[in-house]
Amino acid sequence: MNTLTQKDVEHVFESLRKGLVPERGIDAFAVGIEKQRGELHRQLDLARAGEGTIKFLRGGYGCGKTFMARLALLDAQAQGFATSFVVVSDNDLRFHRFDDVYRKVLTELGTAACPRGAFGDILDRWIGKVEDKLVASGEDEEAPDFDDKVRRRLDEDLAA
């Protein structure tokens, strides 16, 4: 269990007062769900090994679906995964509207370092790693064609 900061404690209590699942600090009171959490960790292990995986949570109103989803998101981010928390419903976001779902997934993309809106951060880090590898292999980052080399390497990575 992680130690909560005073700010996290206040966030948890304020969220609960509003009837919402807190976005952080919930692992401090996640009890009695070891079996379900073990299954979520198994799914993360599969994803880490390169296996495609999906898990649906279903149940009645108030049974803890959102809590489990938020907990899974925090566990995944703690293990280095990028995550996206998107609620699909008839009232808000309909599953058959792929463009809307895709836009929402990218908008809500998060990492441990950037909990929401991390798409730009992820791209920046990827490009930075490509640039670092090129420099490490002897390329001059001041050369006029360096950006073209970065672009080509990005294209190669995407094609792989």
mmCIF file of C-alpha atoms in Angstrom:
data_model
loop_
_atom_site.group_PDB
_atom_site.id
_atom_site.type_symbol
_atom_site.label_atom_id
_atom_site.label_comp_id
_atom_site.label_asym_id
_atom_site.label_seq_id
_atom_site.Cartn_x
_atom_site.Cartn_y
_atom_site.Cartn_z
ATOM 1 C CA MET A 1 0.000 0.000 0.000
ATOM 2 C CA ASN A 2 1.274 3.463 -0.863
ATOM 3 C CA THR A 3 1.507 6.234 1.691
ATOM 4 C CA LEU A 4 -1.009 8.944 0.895
ATOM 5 C CA THR A 5 -0.097 12.600 0.938
ATOM 6 C CA GLN A 6 -2.439 15.033 2.656
ATOM 7 C CA LYS A 7 -3.459 16.270 -0.806
ATOM 8 C CA ASP A 8 -4.373 12.697 -1.827
ATOM 9 C CA VAL A 9 -6.367 12.177 1.377
ATOM 10 C CA GLU A 10 -8.335 15.362 0.717
ATOM 11 C CA HIS A 11 -8.918 14.295 -2.900
ATOM 12 C CA VAL A 12 -10.223 10.890 -1.783
ATOM 13 C CA PHE A 13 -12.635 12.336 0.772
ATOM 14 C CA GLU A 14 -13.871 15.109 -1.525
ATOM 15 C CA SER A 15 -14.502 12.607 -4.327
ATOM 16 C CA LEU A 16 -16.352 10.242 -1.998
ATOM 17 C CA ARG A 17 -18.465 13.118 -0.643
ATOM 18 C CA LYS A 18 -19.526 13.841 -4.234
ATOM 19 C CA GLY A 19 -20.353 10.193 -4.861
ATOM 20 C CA LEU A 20 -17.426 9.753 -7.255
ATOM 21 C CA VAL A 21 -14.609 7.234 -7.400
ATOM 22 C CA PRO A 22 -11.344 9.059 -6.605
ATOM 23 C CA GLU A 23 -8.811 9.237 -9.426
ATOM 24 C CA ARG A 24 -5.882 8.522 -7.097
ATOM 25 C CA GLY A 25 -5.269 7.086 -3.654
ATOM 26 C CA ILE A 26 -7.838 4.313 -3.991
ATOM 27 C CA ASP A 27 -5.328 1.517 -3.448
ATOM 28 C CA ALA A 28 -5.250 2.625 0.205
ATOM 29 C CA PHE A 29 -8.744 1.241 0.753
ATOM 30 C CA ALA A 30 -8.966 -1.495 -1.895
ATOM 31 C CA VAL A 31 -9.741 -4.478 0.333
ATOM 32 C CA GLY A 32 -11.437 -7.803 -0.333
ATOM 33 C CA ILE A 33 -10.747 -7.748 -4.066
ATOM 34 C CA GLU A 34 -7.520 -9.755 -4.186
ATOM 35 C CA LYS A 35 -8.945 -12.299 -6.664
ATOM 36 C CA GLN A 36 -10.164 -9.623 -9.083
ATOM 37 C CA ARG A 37 -6.977 -7.614 -8.738
ATOM 38 C CA GLY A 38 -4.930 -10.765 -9.362
ATOM 39 C CA GLU A 39 -6.824 -11.284 -12.617
ATOM 40 C CA LEU A 40 -6.141 -7.704 -13.669
ATOM 41 C CA HIS A 41 -2.430 -8.194 -12.921
ATOM 42 C CA ARG A 42 -2.503 -11.393 -15.000
ATOM 43 C CA GLN A 43 -3.956 -9.372 -17.872
ATOM 44 C CA LEU A 44 -1.167 -6.794 -17.497
ATOM 45 C CA ASP A 45 1.426 -9.592 -17.568
ATOM 46 C CA LEU A 46 -0.091 -10.857 -20.833
ATOM 47 C CA ALA A 47 0.026 -7.368 -22.327
ATOM 48 C CA ARG A 48 3.652 -6.922 -21.211
ATOM 49 C CA ALA A 49 4.482 -10.199 -22.993
ATOM 50 C CA GLY A 50 3.029 -8.814 -26.226
ATOM 51 C CA GLU A 51 -0.310 -10.602 -26.088
ATOM 52 C CA GLY A 52 -3.431 -8.706 -27.024
ATOM 53 C CA THR A 53 -5.861 -8.608 -24.141
ATOM 54 C CA ILE A 54 -9.163 -7.062 -23.181
ATOM 55 C CA LYS A 55 -11.222 -7.242 -20.021
ATOM 56 C CA PHE A 56 -14.822 -6.160 -19.625
ATOM 57 C CA LEU A 57 -16.277 -5.315 -16.239
ATOM 58 C CA ARG A 58 -19.995 -5.839 -15.857
ATOM 59 C CA GLY A 59 -22.399 -5.607 -12.991
ATOM 60 C CA GLY A 60 -25.234 -3.632 -11.524
ATOM 61 C CA TYR A 61 -25.214 -0.005 -10.521
ATOM 62 C CA GLY A 62 -22.946 0.632 -7.530
ATOM 63 C CA CYS A 63 -21.207 -2.754 -7.544
ATOM 64 C CA GLY A 64 -17.714 -1.300 -8.008
ATOM 65 C CA LYS A 65 -17.052 -1.395 -11.766
ATOM 66 C CA THR A 66 -15.677 2.147 -11.856
ATOM 67 C CA PHE A 67 -13.623 1.515 -8.723
ATOM 68 C CA MET A 68 -12.043 -1.614 -10.269
ATOM 69 C CA ALA A 69 -11.427 0.185 -13.561
ATOM 70 C CA ARG A 70 -9.721 3.110 -11.820
ATOM 71 C CA LEU A 71 -7.663 0.721 -9.702
ATOM 72 C CA ALA A 72 -6.627 -1.219 -12.823
ATOM 73 C CA LEU A 73 -5.661 2.054 -14.491
ATOM 74 C CA LEU A 74 -3.470 3.088 -11.545
ATOM 75 C CA ASP A 75 -1.855 -0.368 -11.341
ATOM 76 C CA ALA A 76 -1.147 -0.334 -15.085
ATOM 77 C CA GLN A 77 0.355 3.149 -14.987
ATOM 78 C CA ALA A 78 2.532 2.139 -12.020
ATOM 79 C CA GLN A 79 3.872 -0.704 -14.194
ATOM 80 C CA GLY A 80 4.751 1.645 -17.073
ATOM 81 C CA PHE A 81 1.663 1.232 -19.240
ATOM 82 C CA ALA A 82 -0.154 4.069 -20.959
ATOM 83 C CA THR A 83 -3.857 3.945 -20.134
ATOM 84 C CA SER A 84 -7.122 5.561 -21.131
ATOM 85 C CA PHE A 85 -10.289 5.674 -19.026
ATOM 86 C CA VAL A 86 -13.327 6.019 -21.284
ATOM 87 C CA VAL A 87 -16.936 5.380 -20.328
ATOM 88 C CA VAL A 88 -19.082 4.211 -23.233
ATOM 89 C CA SER A 89 -22.817 4.677 -22.699
ATOM 90 C CA ASP A 90 -26.044 5.420 -24.531
ATOM 91 C CA ASN A 91 -26.241 8.812 -22.829
ATOM 92 C CA ASP A 92 -22.729 10.077 -23.466
ATOM 93 C CA LEU A 93 -20.404 8.203 -25.804
ATOM 94 C CA ARG A 94 -21.791 5.559 -28.110
ATOM 95 C CA PHE A 95 -19.571 2.640 -29.040
ATOM 96 C CA HIS A 96 -20.613 2.597 -32.719
ATOM 97 C CA ARG A 97 -19.302 6.159 -33.222
ATOM 98 C CA PHE A 98 -15.722 5.082 -33.722
ATOM 99 C CA ASP A 99 -14.304 8.557 -34.401
ATOM 100 C CA ASP A 100 -15.765 9.866 -31.136
ATOM 101 C CA VAL A 101 -14.514 6.859 -29.159
ATOM 102 C CA TYR A 102 -11.042 7.145 -30.723
ATOM 103 C CA ARG A 103 -10.880 10.880 -29.974
ATOM 104 C CA LYS A 104 -11.914 10.248 -26.358
ATOM 105 C CA VAL A 105 -9.330 7.457 -25.959
ATOM 106 C CA LEU A 106 -6.556 9.800 -27.132
ATOM 107 C CA THR A 107 -7.831 12.698 -25.027
ATOM 108 C CA GLU A 108 -7.890 10.547 -21.886
ATOM 109 C CA LEU A 109 -4.551 8.819 -22.583
ATOM 110 C CA GLY A 110 -2.429 8.891 -19.451
ATOM 111 C CA THR A 111 0.809 7.667 -17.915
ATOM 112 C CA ALA A 112 2.201 7.718 -14.384
ATOM 113 C CA ALA A 113 4.042 10.954 -15.233
ATOM 114 C CA CYS A 114 1.101 12.557 -17.055
ATOM 115 C CA PRO A 115 -2.209 11.137 -15.766
ATOM 116 C CA ARG A 116 -4.370 12.699 -18.496
ATOM 117 C CA GLY A 117 -3.694 14.182 -21.923
ATOM 118 C CA ALA A 118 -0.398 12.327 -22.309
ATOM 119 C CA PHE A 119 -0.495 11.747 -26.072
ATOM 120 C CA GLY A 120 1.807 14.692 -26.830
ATOM 121 C CA ASP A 121 4.153 13.685 -24.014
ATOM 122 C CA ILE A 122 4.327 10.108 -25.329
ATOM 123 C CA LEU A 123 5.131 11.333 -28.844
ATOM 124 C CA ASP A 124 7.770 13.759 -27.545
ATOM 125 C CA ARG A 125 9.481 10.999 -25.548
ATOM 126 C CA TRP A 126 9.410 8.626 -28.545
ATOM 127 C CA ILE A 127 10.923 11.245 -30.861
ATOM 128 C CA GLY A 128 13.507 12.108 -28.191
ATOM 129 C CA LYS A 129 14.544 8.450 -27.916
ATOM 130 C CA VAL A 130 14.911 8.205 -31.693
ATOM 131 C CA GLU A 131 17.041 11.363 -31.719
ATOM 132 C CA ASP A 132 19.186 10.041 -28.852
ATOM 133 C CA LYS A 133 19.765 6.735 -30.677
ATOM 134 C CA LEU A 134 20.800 8.564 -33.845
ATOM 135 C CA VAL A 135 23.236 10.768 -31.913
ATOM 136 C CA ALA A 136 24.608 7.702 -30.078
ATOM 137 C CA SER A 137 25.221 6.044 -33.452
ATOM 138 C CA GLY A 138 27.337 9.014 -34.555
ATOM 139 C CA GLU A 139 24.841 11.297 -36.297
ATOM 140 C CA ASP A 140 25.327 15.053 -35.854
ATOM 141 C CA GLU A 141 22.159 16.615 -34.449
ATOM 142 C CA GLU A 142 23.262 19.989 -35.851
ATOM 143 C CA ALA A 143 23.460 18.630 -39.410
ATOM 144 C CA PRO A 144 20.874 20.088 -41.797
ATOM 145 C CA ASP A 145 19.555 16.608 -42.685
ATOM 146 C CA PHE A 146 19.184 15.418 -39.065
ATOM 147 C CA ASP A 147 15.425 16.050 -38.994
ATOM 148 C CA ASP A 148 15.038 14.035 -42.202
ATOM 149 C CA LYS A 149 16.956 11.150 -40.618
ATOM 150 C CA VAL A 150 14.710 11.322 -37.554
ATOM 151 C CA ARG A 151 11.632 11.311 -39.795
ATOM 152 C CA ARG A 152 12.917 8.285 -41.727
ATOM 153 C CA ARG A 153 13.662 6.396 -38.499
ATOM 154 C CA LEU A 154 10.165 7.193 -37.186
ATOM 155 C CA ASP A 155 8.678 5.883 -40.449
ATOM 156 C CA GLU A 156 10.782 2.715 -40.122
ATOM 157 C CA ASP A 157 9.603 2.219 -36.540
ATOM 158 C CA LEU A 158 5.980 2.641 -37.592
ATOM 159 C CA ALA A 159 6.390 0.198 -40.486
ATOM 160 C CA ALA A 160 7.987 -2.463 -38.265
#
